[in-house]
Amino acid sequence: MAYYLTRHPAYAPRQYRISLVEGTGIACGASGKAGGFFRDFSGEASPLQSFAVASLRQHRELNALLDRRRQTRSAGAVVVDPYLFTHTLMAEAEKAGVRVVHARVTGIECDGERPKAVQTSRGPITADTVIIAMGPWSGQASLLVRLPYRIPVSGYKGNSILMSPLNPVRPQCLFIRTGEGVDQEGSNNGSEIYLFPRHNGQVYIWGPK
Ligand SMILES: Cc1cc2nc3c(=O)[nH]c(=O)nc-3n(C[C@H](O)[C@H](O)[C@H](O)COP(=O)(O)OP(=O)(O)OC[C@H]3O[C@@H](n4cnc5c(N)ncnc54)[C@H](O)[C@@H]3O)c2cc1C
């Protein structure tokens, strides 16, 4: 998000000061541990389809930034190393003027309905606009500030393993369906296991808990 803010036509570093407050480390959460898999879900009735198409398009636009050798491609899909991907975007955002503050957000101070400052473990940061991007912790934002609504974001359990096989694996993603059912996102995918080979020879495996 910080990266895209700096790409907005109205962004001028002298006029707008953007601070990204991270409590643990860049890409320490889902963004660094994900499968890094993009596909367009074409032909599937998925509630995520328009979102997936948009993110695949954005990814193609980012090709100039991302080293193509760090991606695995198979028909209609791309696999990136999400940790490298996030750090690459963050480095570009920093080059464009974003300041990274390594601190925990402890509160958001408001003047009426407008934010005034973000309270952090390293002191307050003056702000007239605040974006809550706490990933699966976003639902806890109501502990930081009084919100007129609940943010319906939370986490659910799954397993992911990163393996380094001795022999090279072909650059093809594998989806294994082991049963029928509705998962916690409401998709009718039963128990699925995904295998994504990466550019560096590693294989990412994801499965339900
Ligand atoms: C195992 C797994 C596999 C996935 N695979 C894919 C995939 O293949 N393809 C795909 O498109 N998506 C995938 N996803 C989903 C995708 O990774 C996430 O939707 C995305 O990374 C969320 O990004 P985020 O920035 O919102 O959250 P995160 O990356 O989790 O970042 C949230 C950050 O907020 C910080 N934070 C929280 N509270 C505070 C606080 N009070 N103060 C300061 N900082 C705070 C945390 O430290 C963390 O760094 C996967 C997710 C998981 C968990």
Coordinates of C-alpha atoms and ligand atoms in Angstrom, one line a residue:
M1 CA 0.0 0.0 0.0
A2 CA 2.9 2.4 0.8
Y3 CA 4.4 1.6 -2.6
Y4 CA 1.1 2.4 -4.4
L5 CA 0.6 5.7 -2.4
T6 CA 4.0 6.9 -3.8
R7 CA 2.9 6.0 -7.3
H8 CA -0.3 8.1 -7.1
P9 CA -0.2 11.0 -9.6
A10 CA -0.9 13.5 -6.8
Y11 CA 2.0 12.3 -4.6
A12 CA 4.8 14.7 -3.9
P13 CA 7.3 13.8 -1.1
R14 CA 7.6 17.4 0.0
Q15 CA 3.9 17.8 0.3
Y16 CA 2.9 14.4 1.8
R17 CA 4.9 12.6 4.5
I18 CA 4.1 8.9 4.6
S19 CA 5.2 6.8 7.7
L20 CA 4.8 3.0 7.8
V21 CA 4.7 1.8 11.3
E22 CA 5.7 -1.9 11.7
G23 CA 5.7 -3.6 15.0
T24 CA 7.8 -6.7 14.2
G25 CA 9.6 -6.6 10.9
I26 CA 8.8 -6.0 7.2
A27 CA 7.2 -9.1 5.7
C28 CA 7.2 -10.9 9.1
G29 CA 3.4 -11.6 8.7
A30 CA 1.4 -13.2 5.9
S31 CA 3.1 -11.1 3.3
G32 CA 6.4 -12.9 3.9
K33 CA 5.1 -16.4 4.6
A34 CA 2.5 -16.7 1.8
G35 CA 2.6 -19.0 -1.1
G36 CA 3.3 -16.1 -3.4
F37 CA 0.9 -17.5 -6.0
F38 CA -1.1 -15.4 -8.4
R39 CA -3.8 -16.8 -10.8
D40 CA -6.8 -15.3 -12.4
F41 CA -9.4 -18.0 -11.4
S42 CA -10.8 -17.7 -15.0
G43 CA -13.8 -20.0 -15.5
E44 CA -14.3 -20.5 -11.7
A45 CA -17.2 -18.9 -9.8
S46 CA -15.0 -17.6 -7.0
P47 CA -15.9 -14.5 -4.9
L48 CA -12.2 -13.6 -5.2
Q49 CA -12.2 -13.6 -9.0
S50 CA -12.2 -9.8 -9.8
F51 CA -9.6 -9.3 -7.0
A52 CA -7.4 -12.1 -8.4
V53 CA -7.6 -10.7 -12.0
A54 CA -6.6 -7.2 -10.7
S55 CA -3.7 -8.6 -8.7
L56 CA -2.4 -10.6 -11.6
R57 CA -2.6 -7.5 -13.8
Q58 CA -0.8 -5.4 -11.1
H59 CA 1.9 -8.1 -10.9
R60 CA 2.5 -7.9 -14.7
E61 CA 2.9 -4.2 -14.3
L62 CA 5.5 -4.7 -11.6
N63 CA 7.6 -7.0 -13.9
A64 CA 10.0 -4.2 -14.6
L65 CA 10.8 -4.0 -10.8
L66 CA 10.9 -7.7 -10.0
D67 CA 13.6 -9.8 -11.3
R68 CA 12.0 -12.3 -13.7
R69 CA 14.5 -15.0 -12.6
R70 CA 12.9 -14.8 -9.2
Q71 CA 9.5 -16.0 -10.5
T72 CA 8.1 -19.3 -11.5
R73 CA 5.6 -19.3 -14.3
S74 CA 3.2 -21.9 -15.5
A75 CA 0.0 -21.6 -17.6
G76 CA -2.1 -18.6 -16.3
A77 CA -0.2 -18.4 -13.0
V78 CA 2.9 -16.9 -11.4
V79 CA 4.7 -17.8 -8.2
V80 CA 7.0 -15.2 -6.5
D81 CA 9.0 -15.3 -3.4
P82 CA 6.6 -13.2 -1.2
Y83 CA 9.4 -12.2 1.2
L84 CA 11.5 -10.8 -1.6
F85 CA 8.5 -9.3 -3.3
T86 CA 7.4 -7.4 -0.2
H87 CA 11.0 -6.2 0.5
T88 CA 11.4 -5.1 -3.1
L89 CA 8.2 -3.0 -3.0
M90 CA 9.2 -1.6 0.4
A91 CA 12.6 -0.6 -0.9
E92 CA 11.0 1.2 -3.8
A93 CA 8.6 3.0 -1.4
E94 CA 11.4 4.1 0.8
K95 CA 13.3 5.4 -2.2
A96 CA 10.2 7.5 -3.0
G97 CA 10.2 9.0 0.5
V98 CA 8.3 6.6 2.7
R99 CA 9.7 6.4 6.3
V100 CA 9.7 3.1 8.1
V101 CA 9.2 3.3 11.8
H102 CA 9.9 0.1 13.7
A103 CA 7.5 0.5 16.6
R104 CA 4.2 -0.9 17.9
V105 CA 1.0 1.1 17.3
T106 CA -0.7 1.5 20.7
G107 CA -3.4 4.0 19.8
I108 CA -4.8 6.5 17.4
E109 CA -5.6 10.0 18.7
C110 CA -8.5 11.8 17.1
D111 CA -9.9 15.3 17.0
G112 CA -13.6 14.6 16.6
E113 CA -13.7 12.2 13.7
R114 CA -10.4 13.2 12.2
P115 CA -7.2 11.4 13.2
K116 CA -4.6 13.7 14.8
A117 CA -1.7 11.4 15.7
V118 CA -0.7 7.7 15.9
Q119 CA 0.6 6.7 19.3
T120 CA 3.5 4.2 19.1
S121 CA 5.9 2.5 21.5
R122 CA 8.5 5.0 20.2
G123 CA 6.4 8.1 20.6
P124 CA 3.6 9.8 18.7
I125 CA 3.5 10.5 15.0
T126 CA 1.4 13.4 13.8
A127 CA -1.0 12.2 11.1
D128 CA -4.2 13.5 9.4
T129 CA -4.9 10.2 7.6
V130 CA -4.3 6.8 9.0
I131 CA -4.6 3.5 7.0
I132 CA -5.1 0.4 9.2
A133 CA -3.2 -2.4 7.4
M134 CA -2.6 -4.9 10.3
G135 CA -3.4 -8.0 8.2
P136 CA -5.1 -10.6 10.4
W137 CA -4.8 -8.3 13.4
S138 CA -6.9 -5.6 11.7
G139 CA -9.9 -6.7 13.7
Q140 CA -8.1 -5.6 16.8
A141 CA -8.0 -2.0 15.5
S142 CA -11.0 -1.1 17.6
L143 CA -8.7 -1.5 20.6
L144 CA -6.6 1.4 19.2
V145 CA -9.3 3.8 18.2
R146 CA -13.1 4.1 18.5
L147 CA -14.5 2.9 15.2
P148 CA -18.1 3.2 14.0
Y149 CA -17.9 -0.3 12.7
R150 CA -16.1 -3.6 13.3
I151 CA -13.3 -4.6 10.8
P152 CA -14.3 -8.1 9.8
V153 CA -10.8 -9.4 9.4
S154 CA -9.3 -12.3 11.4
G155 CA -7.0 -15.2 11.0
Y156 CA -7.6 -18.9 10.5
K157 CA -5.3 -21.9 11.0
G158 CA -3.5 -23.7 8.2
N159 CA -0.2 -25.4 7.6
S160 CA 2.6 -24.3 5.3
I161 CA 6.0 -25.9 4.8
L162 CA 8.9 -24.7 2.7
M163 CA 11.1 -27.6 1.4
S164 CA 14.4 -27.7 -0.3
P165 CA 14.3 -31.0 -2.4
L166 CA 17.6 -32.5 -3.4
N167 CA 16.5 -32.9 -7.0
P168 CA 15.1 -30.1 -9.1
V169 CA 11.3 -29.9 -9.4
R170 CA 9.5 -28.9 -12.6
P171 CA 8.0 -25.4 -12.6
Q172 CA 4.4 -26.6 -12.4
C173 CA 2.0 -25.9 -9.6
L174 CA 0.0 -28.8 -8.2
F175 CA -3.5 -28.6 -6.6
I176 CA -4.7 -31.7 -4.8
R177 CA -8.3 -31.9 -3.7
T178 CA -8.7 -34.4 -0.9
G179 CA -12.4 -34.0 -0.1
E180 CA -15.5 -31.9 -0.4
G181 CA -16.7 -29.2 1.9
V182 CA -16.8 -25.4 2.5
D183 CA -13.7 -23.8 3.9
Q184 CA -13.6 -20.8 6.3
E185 CA -13.7 -18.3 3.4
G186 CA -16.9 -19.9 2.1
S187 CA -15.2 -21.4 -0.9
N188 CA -16.4 -24.9 -1.8
N189 CA -12.9 -26.4 -2.0
G190 CA -13.0 -29.1 0.6
S191 CA -9.5 -30.0 1.7
E192 CA -7.0 -28.7 -0.8
I193 CA -3.2 -29.1 -0.7
Y194 CA -1.1 -26.8 -2.9
L195 CA 2.5 -27.3 -4.1
F196 CA 4.3 -24.3 -5.6
P197 CA 7.8 -24.7 -6.9
R198 CA 9.9 -21.5 -6.5
H199 CA 12.7 -20.0 -8.6
N200 CA 15.3 -20.9 -6.1
G201 CA 14.5 -24.7 -6.1
Q202 CA 12.4 -24.5 -2.9
V203 CA 8.9 -25.9 -2.9
Y204 CA 6.1 -24.3 -0.9
I205 CA 3.4 -26.6 0.4
W206 CA 0.1 -25.4 1.9
G207 CA -2.6 -27.5 3.4
P208 CA -5.5 -27.1 5.9
K209 CA -5.0 -27.6 9.6
Ligands
LIG1 C1 0.1 -19.3 4.8 C2 -0.4 -18.3 3.8 C3 -0.4 -18.5 2.4 C4 -0.9 -17.5 1.6 N1 -0.8 -17.7 0.2 C5 -1.2 -16.7 -0.7 C6 -1.0 -16.9 -2.1 O1 -0.4 -17.9 -2.5 N2 -1.4 -15.9 -2.9 C7 -2.0 -14.8 -2.4 O2 -2.4 -13.9 -3.2 N3 -2.2 -14.6 -1.1 C8 -1.8 -15.5 -0.2 N4 -2.0 -15.4 1.2 C9 -2.7 -14.1 1.6 C10 -1.7 -12.9 1.6 O3 -0.4 -13.3 2.0 C11 -2.3 -11.9 2.6 O4 -3.6 -11.5 2.2 C12 -1.4 -10.6 2.6 O5 0.0 -10.9 2.7 C13 -1.8 -9.7 3.7 O6 -1.0 -8.6 3.8 P1 -1.1 -7.6 4.9 O7 -0.1 -6.5 4.7 O8 -2.6 -7.2 5.0 O9 -0.8 -8.4 6.3 P2 0.6 -8.9 6.9 O10 1.6 -9.2 5.8 O11 0.2 -10.0 7.9 O12 1.1 -7.6 7.6 C14 0.5 -7.1 8.8 C15 1.6 -6.4 9.6 O13 1.0 -5.7 10.6 C16 1.9 -5.7 11.7 N5 1.1 -5.3 12.9 C17 0.0 -5.9 13.5 N6 -0.4 -5.2 14.5 C18 0.5 -4.1 14.7 C19 0.6 -3.0 15.6 N7 -0.2 -2.9 16.6 N8 1.6 -2.1 15.4 C20 2.5 -2.2 14.4 N9 2.4 -3.2 13.5 C21 1.5 -4.2 13.6 C22 2.4 -7.1 11.8 O14 3.6 -7.1 12.5 C23 2.5 -7.4 10.3 O15 3.8 -7.2 9.8 C24 -1.5 -16.3 2.1 C25 -1.5 -16.1 3.5 C26 -1.0 -17.0 4.3 C27 -1.0 -16.8 5.8

